[in-house]
Amino acid sequence: MKEVIKIEGGQRLNGTVRVSGSKNATVAVIPACILASKPVTVYGVPDISDVDALMQMLRELNVDVKMDEDRTLHIDPTHMKNTPMVSDVVSKLRASYYFMGALLGKYKKVEILMPGGCPLGNRPIDLHLKGFKALGANIHYSEDGVYTIEAPELKGANIFLDISSVGATINIMLAAVYAKGRTIIDNAAREPEIIDIATLLNKMGAKIRGSGTSTLIIDGVEELNGCMHEIIPDRIEAATYILMAAAMADDVVVENIIPKHLEAVTSKLEELGINMEVSSDSIHIFDNDPTAELHPVDITTKPYPGFATDAQQPFTPLLTRANGDCEVLEEIYPKRFLHCYELNKMGAHIDVDMDKGQAIIHGGTPLHGAKVRATDLRCGAGLVVAGLMADGETEIDDIYHIDRGYDNLDGKLRQLGAKIWREKVE
Ligand code: EPU
């Protein structure tokens, strides 16, 4: 028996949906907390399986971890031990790589399995390793997939990232807070999640300037203290509900958002012709006819503040309603198009050229229910958007991908009036 999500499409959505704390900030905040010498309290932690996995990793490092019912996480690293991180849970998610920077910073040594993550094509970590090397670390990779990274001492360095990688920027920052002297990361990523991690570390006593710009300056310190920190709202979860509302809302408010983080998405929705009103911490979407044709738009994914690759897959179903062709160019993960094959099973007409990182959505194709598979997290979100739009019943398999990154997705949608439920099937 396995669990699937089923959706009876075509229901109009009404009401208010509240966005949870950011997954991609949380998965870096949790490893960052072990850099402190005292307890850290984190508020607004999303209820997702990636968080459960990271809590298990903390326990394996002998860190005291407690989650309150209101999703406040208490992390006490006072008695932690730097044991090798080689259990299966490490290879389940990509974000386990943040323990590389955190443990290297704190203990000058880390042994860790190669991290896993969604299948989005080749996902190297060469830039993370280049940064650790520049700080003075030696790196060994064993045949059984374990990295040993160690440094007699970490020394501040000037590091230029060839690509402004989110993961590399955060990972190097985590190690550099305990390096001697100054580290400068140039061509750093500018995603909001990076600012959130820098804010947390500065509350602990780190000296990080420039987060949110492409130059990060980190002056190493001797010790970091405990602190309290609230996670920023999840801009991709927000984008997902905004897209669902754009497709199916009678009247929907998406609240607990930072509109600035969503400008690339909302400006595309305006081009499509969606009615909405943006206020300081919410978006109101109203009076959109789910059968109306939309103006065609093209999308190119870029690092922040450009159009987020993570919003590309949930956006695609809406483009099937355009009265013409729409081009999607993936500049971050050229092969992030597996959702398009699933959407084609639902009646879409999408041509994918992964060598070019391109999908052409031939619009004007009403969607119908079908059996489809969530090949990765945001593909799953895109299929839920499509299922809400489709005529008839959609069944989504491999929903563990969705549960990795969306807090109570089906529950929140039921509150908006969607017919969506989980079912055990053979
Ligand atoms: N890259 C390299 N070398 C590296 C690191 C990255 O070539 O050492 C390349 C990647 O292959 C990719 C580009 O640089 O082409 C950008 O990758 P980045 O490092 O920024 O991505 P990431 O840190 O691995 C995070 C999010 C992803 C999100 C990307 C881009 C987490 C845990 N993951 O990944 O989130 O797509 O940034 O914004 O924060 C998701 O939430 O669904 C997801 C996949």
Short mmCIF file of C-alpha atoms and ligand atoms in Angstrom, two decimals:
data_model
loop_
_atom_site.label_atom_id
_atom_site.label_comp_id
_atom_site.label_asym_id
_atom_site.label_seq_id
_atom_site.Cartn_x
_atom_site.Cartn_y
_atom_site.Cartn_z
CA MET A 1 0.00 0.00 0.00
CA LYS A 2 1.17 3.50 -0.77
CA GLU A 3 -0.32 6.92 -0.19
CA VAL A 4 -1.35 9.15 -3.08
CA ILE A 5 -2.96 12.59 -3.30
CA LYS A 6 -6.23 12.78 -5.19
CA ILE A 7 -7.84 15.98 -6.46
CA GLU A 8 -11.29 16.50 -7.94
CA GLY A 9 -10.53 19.53 -10.12
CA GLY A 10 -12.58 22.53 -11.06
CA GLN A 11 -13.49 23.83 -7.56
CA ARG A 12 -13.25 27.59 -7.05
CA LEU A 13 -11.01 28.58 -4.12
CA ASN A 14 -12.15 30.99 -1.38
CA GLY A 15 -10.64 32.19 1.89
CA THR A 16 -7.30 32.93 3.47
CA VAL A 17 -4.19 30.78 3.46
CA ARG A 18 -1.22 31.43 5.73
CA VAL A 19 2.30 30.79 4.45
CA SER A 20 4.69 28.86 6.75
CA GLY A 21 8.36 29.51 7.51
CA SER A 22 10.79 29.17 4.63
CA LYS A 23 11.97 25.62 3.93
CA ASN A 24 15.22 26.71 2.33
CA ALA A 25 16.03 29.09 5.19
CA THR A 26 15.11 26.49 7.83
CA VAL A 27 17.26 23.75 6.35
CA ALA A 28 20.29 26.03 6.71
CA VAL A 29 19.26 27.59 10.04
CA ILE A 30 19.11 24.16 11.76
CA PRO A 31 22.72 23.18 10.93
CA ALA A 32 23.83 26.78 11.64
CA CYS A 33 22.51 26.47 15.21
CA ILE A 34 25.22 23.97 16.13
CA LEU A 35 27.78 26.78 15.76
CA ALA A 36 26.46 28.26 19.01
CA SER A 37 27.84 27.21 22.38
CA LYS A 38 24.47 27.76 24.09
CA PRO A 39 20.81 26.91 23.29
CA VAL A 40 19.09 28.49 20.30
CA THR A 41 15.31 28.92 19.89
CA VAL A 42 13.86 29.03 16.37
CA TYR A 43 10.26 30.15 15.77
CA GLY A 44 8.03 29.42 12.79
CA VAL A 45 9.65 26.14 11.71
CA PRO A 46 7.62 24.52 8.90
CA ASP A 47 6.13 21.06 9.47
CA ILE A 48 7.93 19.24 6.63
CA SER A 49 9.84 15.98 6.46
CA ASP A 50 13.17 17.71 5.64
CA VAL A 51 12.99 19.28 9.12
CA ASP A 52 12.33 15.86 10.71
CA ALA A 53 15.40 14.51 8.89
CA LEU A 54 17.60 17.38 10.08
CA MET A 55 16.37 16.92 13.67
CA GLN A 56 17.37 13.26 13.43
CA MET A 57 20.83 14.31 12.24
CA LEU A 58 21.16 16.69 15.20
CA ARG A 59 20.23 13.87 17.60
CA GLU A 60 22.89 11.66 16.01
CA LEU A 61 25.37 14.44 16.87
CA ASN A 62 24.15 14.30 20.50
CA VAL A 63 22.46 17.69 20.21
CA ASP A 64 19.36 18.17 22.41
CA VAL A 65 16.39 18.93 20.17
CA LYS A 66 12.78 19.66 21.12
CA MET A 67 9.91 20.77 18.89
CA ASP A 68 6.91 22.51 20.52
CA GLU A 69 3.40 22.10 19.17
CA ASP A 70 3.45 25.66 17.82
CA ARG A 71 6.53 24.75 15.73
CA THR A 72 9.09 26.42 17.98
CA LEU A 73 12.33 24.46 17.82
CA HIS A 74 14.78 24.34 20.74
CA ILE A 75 18.31 23.30 19.84
CA ASP A 76 20.88 22.83 22.60
CA PRO A 77 24.33 21.96 21.26
CA THR A 78 26.07 22.11 24.68
CA HIS A 79 26.86 18.38 24.74
CA MET A 80 27.26 17.74 21.04
CA LYS A 81 29.83 15.33 19.63
CA ASN A 82 31.43 15.58 16.19
CA THR A 83 30.63 12.01 15.12
CA PRO A 84 30.86 11.02 11.42
CA MET A 85 27.58 11.76 9.60
CA VAL A 86 27.20 8.58 7.61
CA SER A 87 23.68 7.34 8.36
CA ASP A 88 21.09 6.94 5.59
CA VAL A 89 19.19 10.06 6.57
CA VAL A 90 22.14 12.25 5.43
CA SER A 91 21.83 11.14 1.82
CA LYS A 92 18.07 11.80 1.79
CA LEU A 93 18.34 15.54 1.38
CA ARG A 94 20.56 18.12 -0.20
CA ALA A 95 20.67 20.44 2.78
CA SER A 96 22.68 17.98 4.87
CA TYR A 97 25.66 19.61 3.14
CA TYR A 98 25.28 22.59 5.50
CA PHE A 99 26.75 20.38 8.23
CA MET A 100 29.98 20.47 6.20
CA GLY A 101 30.46 24.20 6.76
CA ALA A 102 29.04 24.17 10.28
CA LEU A 103 31.12 21.25 11.61
CA LEU A 104 34.24 22.41 9.78
CA GLY A 105 33.81 25.86 11.34
CA LYS A 106 33.21 24.56 14.86
CA TYR A 107 35.56 21.53 15.01
CA LYS A 108 37.88 22.08 12.00
CA LYS A 109 36.90 18.58 10.88
CA VAL A 110 33.88 16.90 9.35
CA GLU A 111 33.17 13.43 7.96
CA ILE A 112 29.95 13.30 5.98
CA LEU A 113 28.22 11.30 3.28
CA MET A 114 27.61 12.93 -0.09
CA PRO A 115 24.26 14.77 0.27
CA GLY A 116 21.17 13.74 -1.74
CA GLY A 117 18.27 15.90 -2.97
CA CYS A 118 15.78 16.29 -5.79
CA PRO A 119 16.77 14.93 -9.23
CA LEU A 120 17.24 18.21 -11.10
CA GLY A 121 20.17 17.08 -13.24
CA ASN A 122 23.82 17.40 -12.26
CA ARG A 123 24.20 19.21 -8.91
CA PRO A 124 27.92 19.53 -8.13
CA ILE A 125 29.31 20.98 -4.87
CA ASP A 126 32.69 22.06 -6.29
CA LEU A 127 32.16 25.69 -5.24
CA HIS A 128 31.49 24.73 -1.62
CA LEU A 129 34.72 22.70 -1.64
CA LYS A 130 36.65 25.50 -3.38
CA GLY A 131 35.59 27.80 -0.53
CA PHE A 132 36.60 25.34 2.21
CA LYS A 133 39.98 24.85 0.51
CA ALA A 134 40.53 28.60 0.33
CA LEU A 135 39.91 28.73 4.09
CA GLY A 136 42.72 26.18 4.55
CA ALA A 137 40.90 22.82 4.50
CA ASN A 138 42.08 19.56 2.96
CA ILE A 139 39.43 17.45 1.32
CA HIS A 140 39.33 13.69 0.85
CA TYR A 141 36.52 11.81 -0.90
CA SER A 142 36.38 8.05 -0.28
CA GLU A 143 35.06 5.39 -2.64
CA ASP A 144 32.06 4.80 -0.39
CA GLY A 145 30.95 8.41 -0.86
CA VAL A 146 32.22 9.99 2.36
CA TYR A 147 33.89 13.41 2.42
CA THR A 148 36.53 14.08 5.07
CA ILE A 149 37.24 17.78 5.27
CA GLU A 150 39.71 19.07 7.82
CA ALA A 151 41.93 22.03 8.51
CA PRO A 152 44.67 22.54 11.10
CA GLU A 153 43.16 26.02 11.35
CA LEU A 154 40.77 28.08 9.25
CA LYS A 155 42.08 31.37 7.92
CA GLY A 156 39.99 34.09 6.31
CA ALA A 157 40.37 34.33 2.51
CA ASN A 158 39.06 36.12 -0.56
CA ILE A 159 36.75 33.74 -2.40
CA PHE A 160 35.16 34.40 -5.79
CA LEU A 161 32.24 32.14 -6.68
CA ASP A 162 32.12 31.37 -10.43
CA ILE A 163 28.35 30.91 -10.03
CA SER A 164 26.39 32.75 -7.35
CA SER A 165 25.38 29.52 -5.62
CA VAL A 166 22.99 29.71 -2.67
CA GLY A 167 24.39 26.58 -1.04
CA ALA A 168 28.05 27.53 -1.51
CA THR A 169 27.49 31.06 -0.18
CA ILE A 170 25.81 29.79 3.00
CA ASN A 171 28.19 26.87 3.52
CA ILE A 172 31.30 29.03 3.23
CA MET A 173 29.73 31.61 5.54
CA LEU A 174 29.09 28.86 8.15
CA ALA A 175 32.76 27.83 8.15
CA ALA A 176 34.13 31.38 7.88
CA VAL A 177 32.42 32.70 11.04
CA TYR A 178 35.04 30.77 13.02
CA ALA A 179 38.02 31.43 10.69
CA LYS A 180 40.84 33.70 11.83
CA GLY A 181 40.61 37.10 10.17
CA ARG A 182 38.44 38.33 7.33
CA THR A 183 36.73 36.32 4.60
CA ILE A 184 35.28 38.06 1.56
CA ILE A 185 32.88 36.12 -0.66
CA ASP A 186 32.45 37.78 -4.05
CA ASN A 187 29.69 37.02 -6.52
CA ALA A 188 27.81 35.73 -3.48
CA ALA A 189 24.17 34.68 -3.93
CA ARG A 190 21.64 37.35 -2.86
CA GLU A 191 18.62 35.17 -2.07
CA PRO A 192 16.52 36.25 0.96
CA GLU A 193 17.39 32.97 2.70
CA ILE A 194 21.03 34.07 2.84
CA ILE A 195 20.05 37.24 4.67
CA ASP A 196 18.06 35.11 7.12
CA ILE A 197 21.07 32.90 7.93
CA ALA A 198 23.38 35.92 8.26
CA THR A 199 20.83 37.55 10.59
CA LEU A 200 20.71 34.43 12.77
CA LEU A 201 24.52 34.21 12.93
CA ASN A 202 24.89 37.91 13.73
CA LYS A 203 22.38 37.50 16.58
CA MET A 204 24.71 34.77 17.90
CA GLY A 205 27.60 37.24 17.76
CA ALA A 206 29.04 36.68 14.28
CA LYS A 207 30.31 39.65 12.26
CA ILE A 208 28.80 39.37 8.80
CA ARG A 209 28.15 42.37 6.58
CA GLY A 210 26.76 42.67 3.08
CA SER A 211 24.17 39.89 3.08
CA GLY A 212 21.68 40.51 0.28
CA THR A 213 24.47 42.00 -1.87
CA SER A 214 27.00 40.12 -3.97
CA THR A 215 29.86 40.82 -1.56
CA LEU A 216 29.80 39.23 1.89
CA ILE A 217 32.38 40.28 4.46
CA ILE A 218 32.84 37.94 7.41
CA ASP A 219 35.16 38.74 10.29
CA GLY A 220 35.87 35.58 12.26
CA VAL A 221 35.01 35.37 15.98
CA GLU A 222 36.08 33.07 18.85
CA GLU A 223 32.66 32.06 20.15
CA LEU A 224 28.99 32.25 19.21
CA ASN A 225 26.20 32.43 21.77
CA GLY A 226 22.61 31.25 21.84
CA CYS A 227 19.81 33.44 20.47
CA MET A 228 16.17 33.51 19.40
CA HIS A 229 15.24 33.69 15.75
CA GLU A 230 12.08 33.66 13.63
CA ILE A 231 12.28 32.11 10.16
CA ILE A 232 11.21 34.32 7.22
CA PRO A 233 8.06 33.31 5.29
CA ASP A 234 8.53 30.79 2.50
CA ARG A 235 8.51 32.74 -0.78
CA ILE A 236 8.14 29.57 -2.87
CA GLU A 237 5.24 28.21 -0.82
CA ALA A 238 3.70 31.70 -1.14
CA ALA A 239 4.25 31.67 -4.91
CA THR A 240 2.62 28.22 -5.10
CA TYR A 241 -0.60 29.41 -3.37
CA ILE A 242 -0.59 32.62 -5.39
CA LEU A 243 -0.43 30.53 -8.58
CA MET A 244 -3.20 28.22 -7.38
CA ALA A 245 -5.30 31.27 -6.58
CA ALA A 246 -4.47 32.87 -9.94
CA ALA A 247 -5.78 29.69 -11.57
CA MET A 248 -8.85 28.96 -9.45
CA ALA A 249 -9.67 31.74 -6.95
CA ASP A 250 -13.00 33.33 -6.53
CA ASP A 251 -11.52 35.35 -3.70
CA VAL A 252 -8.31 34.30 -1.94
CA VAL A 253 -5.88 36.07 0.38
CA VAL A 254 -2.37 34.65 0.74
CA GLU A 255 -0.98 36.03 4.00
CA ASN A 256 2.36 36.11 5.82
CA ILE A 257 4.38 37.01 2.74
CA ILE A 258 7.12 39.51 1.94
CA PRO A 259 5.86 40.96 -1.38
CA LYS A 260 9.36 42.15 -2.38
CA HIS A 261 10.49 38.49 -2.45
CA LEU A 262 7.73 37.68 -4.94
CA GLU A 263 8.03 40.51 -7.45
CA ALA A 264 9.34 38.36 -10.29
CA VAL A 265 6.29 36.07 -9.96
CA THR A 266 3.66 38.76 -9.41
CA SER A 267 4.92 40.83 -12.35
CA LYS A 268 4.52 37.76 -14.62
CA LEU A 269 0.98 37.25 -13.29
CA GLU A 270 0.19 40.85 -14.15
CA GLU A 271 1.45 40.22 -17.70
CA LEU A 272 -0.81 37.15 -17.88
CA GLY A 273 -3.76 39.37 -16.90
CA ILE A 274 -4.49 38.11 -13.35
CA ASN A 275 -6.44 40.45 -11.03
CA MET A 276 -4.68 40.94 -7.71
CA GLU A 277 -3.90 43.48 -5.05
CA VAL A 278 -0.62 43.42 -3.16
CA SER A 279 -0.45 44.87 0.37
CA SER A 280 2.33 45.00 2.95
CA ASP A 281 2.18 41.33 4.01
CA SER A 282 -0.48 39.67 1.87
CA ILE A 283 -1.81 39.31 -1.67
CA HIS A 284 -5.49 39.34 -2.55
CA ILE A 285 -6.46 37.51 -5.75
CA PHE A 286 -10.02 37.93 -6.96
CA ASP A 287 -12.47 37.90 -9.88
CA ASN A 288 -10.47 35.66 -12.18
CA ASP A 289 -12.44 33.47 -14.56
CA PRO A 290 -10.77 30.01 -14.55
CA THR A 291 -11.90 29.43 -18.13
CA ALA A 292 -10.61 32.75 -19.51
CA GLU A 293 -7.69 32.76 -21.93
CA LEU A 294 -4.51 34.41 -20.63
CA HIS A 295 -1.92 36.53 -22.48
CA PRO A 296 1.14 34.44 -23.38
CA VAL A 297 4.31 35.20 -21.36
CA ASP A 298 7.89 33.94 -21.45
CA ILE A 299 9.87 33.07 -18.33
CA THR A 300 13.61 32.83 -17.78
CA THR A 301 14.78 31.55 -14.41
CA LYS A 302 17.61 33.52 -12.81
CA PRO A 303 19.27 33.92 -9.43
CA TYR A 304 17.40 36.28 -7.07
CA PRO A 305 15.92 38.83 -7.67
CA GLY A 306 15.17 37.14 -11.01
CA PHE A 307 12.41 34.56 -11.51
CA ALA A 308 13.09 31.68 -9.06
CA THR A 309 13.69 28.26 -10.57
CA ASP A 310 11.65 26.81 -7.68
CA ALA A 311 8.57 28.72 -8.88
CA GLN A 312 9.01 27.65 -12.50
CA GLN A 313 7.41 24.22 -12.14
CA PRO A 314 4.31 25.41 -10.20
CA PHE A 315 3.91 28.22 -12.79
CA THR A 316 3.87 26.00 -15.89
CA PRO A 317 0.28 24.67 -15.57
CA LEU A 318 -1.10 28.21 -15.73
CA LEU A 319 0.66 28.76 -19.06
CA THR A 320 -1.48 26.01 -20.63
CA ARG A 321 -4.29 28.59 -20.51
CA ALA A 322 -2.40 31.17 -22.61
CA ASN A 323 -3.79 31.93 -26.05
CA GLY A 324 -0.45 31.26 -27.75
CA ASP A 325 3.01 29.79 -27.13
CA CYS A 326 5.02 30.51 -23.97
CA GLU A 327 8.74 29.82 -23.66
CA VAL A 328 10.33 28.77 -20.37
CA LEU A 329 14.12 28.95 -20.21
CA GLU A 330 15.82 27.30 -17.22
CA GLU A 331 19.14 28.98 -16.51
CA ILE A 332 19.67 27.37 -13.09
CA TYR A 333 18.79 23.70 -13.72
CA PRO A 334 18.45 23.13 -17.50
CA LYS A 335 16.93 19.69 -16.93
CA ARG A 336 14.25 20.80 -14.45
CA PHE A 337 11.40 19.89 -16.78
CA LEU A 338 10.22 16.43 -15.69
CA HIS A 339 6.89 17.97 -14.65
CA CYS A 340 6.19 18.83 -18.31
CA TYR A 341 5.96 15.14 -19.26
CA GLU A 342 3.46 14.62 -16.42
CA LEU A 343 1.46 17.69 -17.51
CA ASN A 344 1.31 16.28 -21.04
CA LYS A 345 -0.46 13.22 -19.56
CA MET A 346 -3.11 15.70 -18.35
CA GLY A 347 -3.69 17.17 -21.79
CA ALA A 348 -0.99 19.85 -21.95
CA HIS A 349 1.05 20.27 -25.12
CA ILE A 350 4.60 21.02 -24.04
CA ASP A 351 7.79 20.42 -26.05
CA VAL A 352 10.90 20.06 -23.92
CA ASP A 353 14.49 20.47 -25.08
CA MET A 354 16.68 19.75 -22.08
CA ASP A 355 19.90 20.44 -24.00
CA LYS A 356 18.70 23.99 -24.46
CA GLY A 357 17.08 24.16 -20.99
CA GLN A 358 13.87 25.07 -22.78
CA ALA A 359 10.19 24.19 -22.71
CA ILE A 360 7.62 25.55 -25.15
CA ILE A 361 4.10 25.49 -23.76
CA HIS A 362 1.57 25.53 -26.58
CA GLY A 363 -1.31 27.19 -24.77
CA GLY A 364 -5.05 26.78 -25.10
CA THR A 365 -5.15 23.14 -23.93
CA PRO A 366 -7.71 22.43 -21.19
CA LEU A 367 -6.32 19.98 -18.60
CA HIS A 368 -8.04 16.75 -17.61
CA GLY A 369 -7.45 14.47 -14.62
CA ALA A 370 -4.88 11.66 -14.95
CA LYS A 371 -2.52 9.46 -12.93
CA VAL A 372 0.76 11.34 -12.59
CA ARG A 373 3.97 11.17 -10.56
CA ALA A 374 5.69 13.83 -8.47
CA THR A 375 9.23 13.34 -9.75
CA ASP A 376 10.55 16.02 -7.39
CA LEU A 377 9.28 18.55 -4.87
CA ARG A 378 8.29 21.43 -7.15
CA CYS A 379 7.05 19.06 -9.85
CA GLY A 380 4.66 17.78 -7.17
CA ALA A 381 3.50 21.33 -6.44
CA GLY A 382 2.98 21.96 -10.15
CA LEU A 383 0.88 18.81 -10.44
CA VAL A 384 -1.33 19.96 -7.56
CA VAL A 385 -1.85 23.30 -9.38
CA ALA A 386 -2.72 21.33 -12.53
CA GLY A 387 -5.01 18.96 -10.60
CA LEU A 388 -6.97 21.91 -9.19
CA MET A 389 -7.40 23.28 -12.73
CA ALA A 390 -8.22 19.97 -14.42
CA ASP A 391 -11.56 18.52 -15.31
CA GLY A 392 -12.04 15.27 -13.36
CA GLU A 393 -9.86 13.35 -10.94
CA THR A 394 -6.08 13.56 -10.72
CA GLU A 395 -4.02 11.04 -8.74
CA ILE A 396 -0.48 12.04 -7.74
CA ASP A 397 2.03 9.35 -6.80
CA ASP A 398 5.38 9.68 -4.95
CA ILE A 399 3.98 12.42 -2.74
CA TYR A 400 6.83 12.06 -0.24
CA HIS A 401 8.54 14.66 -2.44
CA ILE A 402 5.74 17.13 -1.69
CA ASP A 403 5.89 16.37 2.05
CA ARG A 404 9.61 17.20 2.07
CA GLY A 405 8.91 20.86 1.46
CA TYR A 406 5.22 21.83 1.83
CA ASP A 407 3.68 22.24 5.27
CA ASN A 408 0.19 20.63 5.21
CA LEU A 409 -0.39 21.44 1.53
CA ASP A 410 -3.59 19.41 1.17
CA GLY A 411 -4.99 20.59 4.54
CA LYS A 412 -4.44 24.24 3.64
CA LEU A 413 -6.09 23.70 0.26
CA ARG A 414 -9.11 21.96 1.80
CA GLN A 415 -9.60 25.08 3.94
CA LEU A 416 -9.81 27.05 0.69
CA GLY A 417 -12.53 24.71 -0.58
CA ALA A 418 -10.43 22.43 -2.79
CA LYS A 419 -11.47 18.78 -3.12
CA ILE A 420 -8.11 17.21 -2.30
CA TRP A 421 -7.42 14.20 -0.11
CA ARG A 422 -4.93 11.44 0.60
CA GLU A 423 -5.74 7.82 -0.09
CA LYS A 424 -3.97 4.50 0.40
CA VAL A 425 -3.86 2.55 -2.87
CA GLU A 426 -2.27 -0.75 -4.01
N1 EPU B 1 26.42 24.83 -8.75
C1 EPU B 1 27.66 24.41 -9.18
N2 EPU B 1 28.59 24.13 -8.24
C2 EPU B 1 28.34 24.23 -6.90
C3 EPU B 1 27.07 24.68 -6.49
C4 EPU B 1 26.12 24.96 -7.44
O1 EPU B 1 27.91 24.29 -10.36
O2 EPU B 1 29.25 23.95 -6.10
C5 EPU B 1 25.40 25.17 -9.77
C6 EPU B 1 24.17 24.27 -9.66
O3 EPU B 1 24.34 23.08 -10.36
C7 EPU B 1 23.10 25.16 -10.23
C8 EPU B 1 23.52 26.57 -9.80
O4 EPU B 1 24.90 26.45 -9.46
O5 EPU B 1 23.13 25.09 -11.63
C9 EPU B 1 22.79 27.13 -8.60
O6 EPU B 1 22.76 26.18 -7.57
P1 EPU B 1 22.69 26.60 -6.04
O7 EPU B 1 23.95 26.14 -5.37
O8 EPU B 1 22.32 28.02 -5.93
O9 EPU B 1 21.51 25.68 -5.53
P2 EPU B 1 21.44 24.88 -4.18
O10 EPU B 1 22.03 25.68 -3.09
O11 EPU B 1 21.90 23.50 -4.36
C10 EPU B 1 19.20 25.93 -3.43
C11 EPU B 1 17.84 25.42 -3.04
C12 EPU B 1 17.12 24.92 -4.29
C13 EPU B 1 17.03 26.05 -5.30
C14 EPU B 1 18.42 26.60 -5.62
C15 EPU B 1 18.41 27.79 -6.53
C16 EPU B 1 18.19 24.56 -0.82
C17 EPU B 1 18.34 23.38 0.07
N3 EPU B 1 18.01 24.32 -2.10
O12 EPU B 1 19.88 24.82 -3.98
O13 EPU B 1 15.82 24.58 -3.85
O14 EPU B 1 16.45 25.56 -6.48
O15 EPU B 1 19.07 26.99 -4.38
O16 EPU B 1 17.69 28.83 -5.97
O17 EPU B 1 18.22 25.70 -0.38
C18 EPU B 1 13.74 23.51 -3.93
O18 EPU B 1 13.45 24.12 -2.90
O19 EPU B 1 12.90 22.87 -4.62
C19 EPU B 1 15.13 23.54 -4.39
C20 EPU B 1 15.61 22.67 -5.25
#
